[in-house]
Amino acid sequence: MSLFDAASSSAADSADSPSRAHPSISKGQWANFALAKLRDGFTLVQSESGKVFQFYKLGMPLQPCTPHAANKLLKMGLLTVTKTDIRGTHYILCSAFRAEAGPEA
């Protein structure tokens, strides 16, 4: 086996090996990000299929939301349904969670 053969076989092995990339944002951080968006006045829109979630705010383009973050907020009971139509379901943050903490004395 020559040096060339060893180099080409390791390159082939690395191409077939699974990716070892790690996400830069955890699922918990995604949920916090989604919560911050909702506190900023965005509405969470769920597609008719129930698999796609997007943030909507008047005058701004739709922005994606990861399904695991949206589902976590739904399971925690933080969202309220505001509208259901043929395009999907619209959620807002429950009123109990909308108020920010007031200034401290």
XYZ file of C-alpha atoms in Angstrom:
105
model
C 0.000 0.000 0.000
C 1.502 3.314 -1.078
C 1.170 6.661 0.633
C -1.312 7.716 -2.057
C -3.513 4.687 -1.332
C -3.547 5.423 2.402
C -4.526 9.063 1.814
C -7.300 8.173 -0.616
C -8.722 5.478 1.662
C -8.869 7.854 4.638
C -10.589 10.462 2.479
C -13.135 7.870 1.386
C -13.678 6.767 4.989
C -14.290 10.357 6.112
C -16.813 10.907 3.318
C -18.776 7.834 4.440
C -18.544 8.550 8.161
C -21.421 10.325 9.895
C -21.159 14.022 10.567
C -19.914 14.976 13.991
C -21.274 18.521 13.914
C -22.942 19.761 17.061
C -25.773 22.287 17.024
C -24.788 25.745 18.164
C -28.171 26.360 19.796
C -29.773 23.890 22.194
C -33.471 23.010 22.184
C -33.910 24.989 25.406
C -32.346 28.052 23.819
C -34.701 27.706 20.844
C -37.682 27.663 23.221
C -36.370 30.808 24.976
C -35.886 32.476 21.590
C -39.474 31.615 20.598
C -40.748 32.971 23.904
C -38.845 36.232 23.376
C -40.337 36.589 19.876
C -43.845 36.137 21.272
C -43.155 38.723 23.990
C -42.089 41.129 21.222
C -45.563 40.942 19.689
C -45.113 38.172 17.135
C -47.835 35.591 16.542
C -46.928 31.951 16.104
C -48.615 30.458 13.041
C -48.953 26.679 12.690
C -49.524 25.315 9.191
C -52.588 23.291 8.330
C -50.468 20.125 8.413
C -49.308 20.988 11.934
C -45.660 20.384 11.098
C -44.473 23.896 10.183
C -44.413 26.874 12.554
C -43.604 30.478 11.656
C -43.563 33.826 13.455
C -45.762 36.558 12.019
C -45.885 40.260 12.759
C -47.630 42.866 10.613
C -45.201 44.544 8.226
C -42.480 41.911 8.672
C -41.727 38.777 6.662
C -42.590 35.367 8.084
C -39.777 33.925 10.177
C -39.292 30.210 10.849
C -39.711 28.607 14.259
C -38.405 25.150 15.050
C -41.188 22.617 15.661
C -39.630 21.349 18.895
C -39.595 24.878 20.382
C -43.207 25.543 19.369
C -44.362 22.162 20.660
C -42.566 22.750 23.964
C -44.383 26.080 24.457
C -47.697 24.417 23.560
C -47.139 21.547 26.015
C -46.198 24.031 28.750
C -49.542 25.809 28.238
C -47.955 29.167 27.392
C -49.898 29.733 24.165
C -53.503 30.672 23.450
C -55.297 30.035 20.154
C -56.480 33.299 18.613
C -57.657 32.118 15.214
C -58.076 28.896 13.272
C -58.638 29.010 9.531
C -57.876 26.916 6.452
C -54.290 28.219 6.437
C -53.548 27.122 9.972
C -53.772 28.038 13.632
C -52.565 31.317 15.123
C -51.201 31.360 18.673
C -50.271 34.199 20.996
C -48.658 34.152 24.389
C -51.131 33.649 27.258
C -51.950 36.912 29.009
C -50.455 35.621 32.279
C -47.071 35.344 30.569
C -47.173 38.544 28.493
C -46.473 40.966 31.316
C -42.808 41.613 31.896
C -41.503 42.026 35.423
C -41.851 45.625 36.535
C -38.919 47.814 37.540
C -37.397 46.917 40.843
C -37.396 49.480 43.647
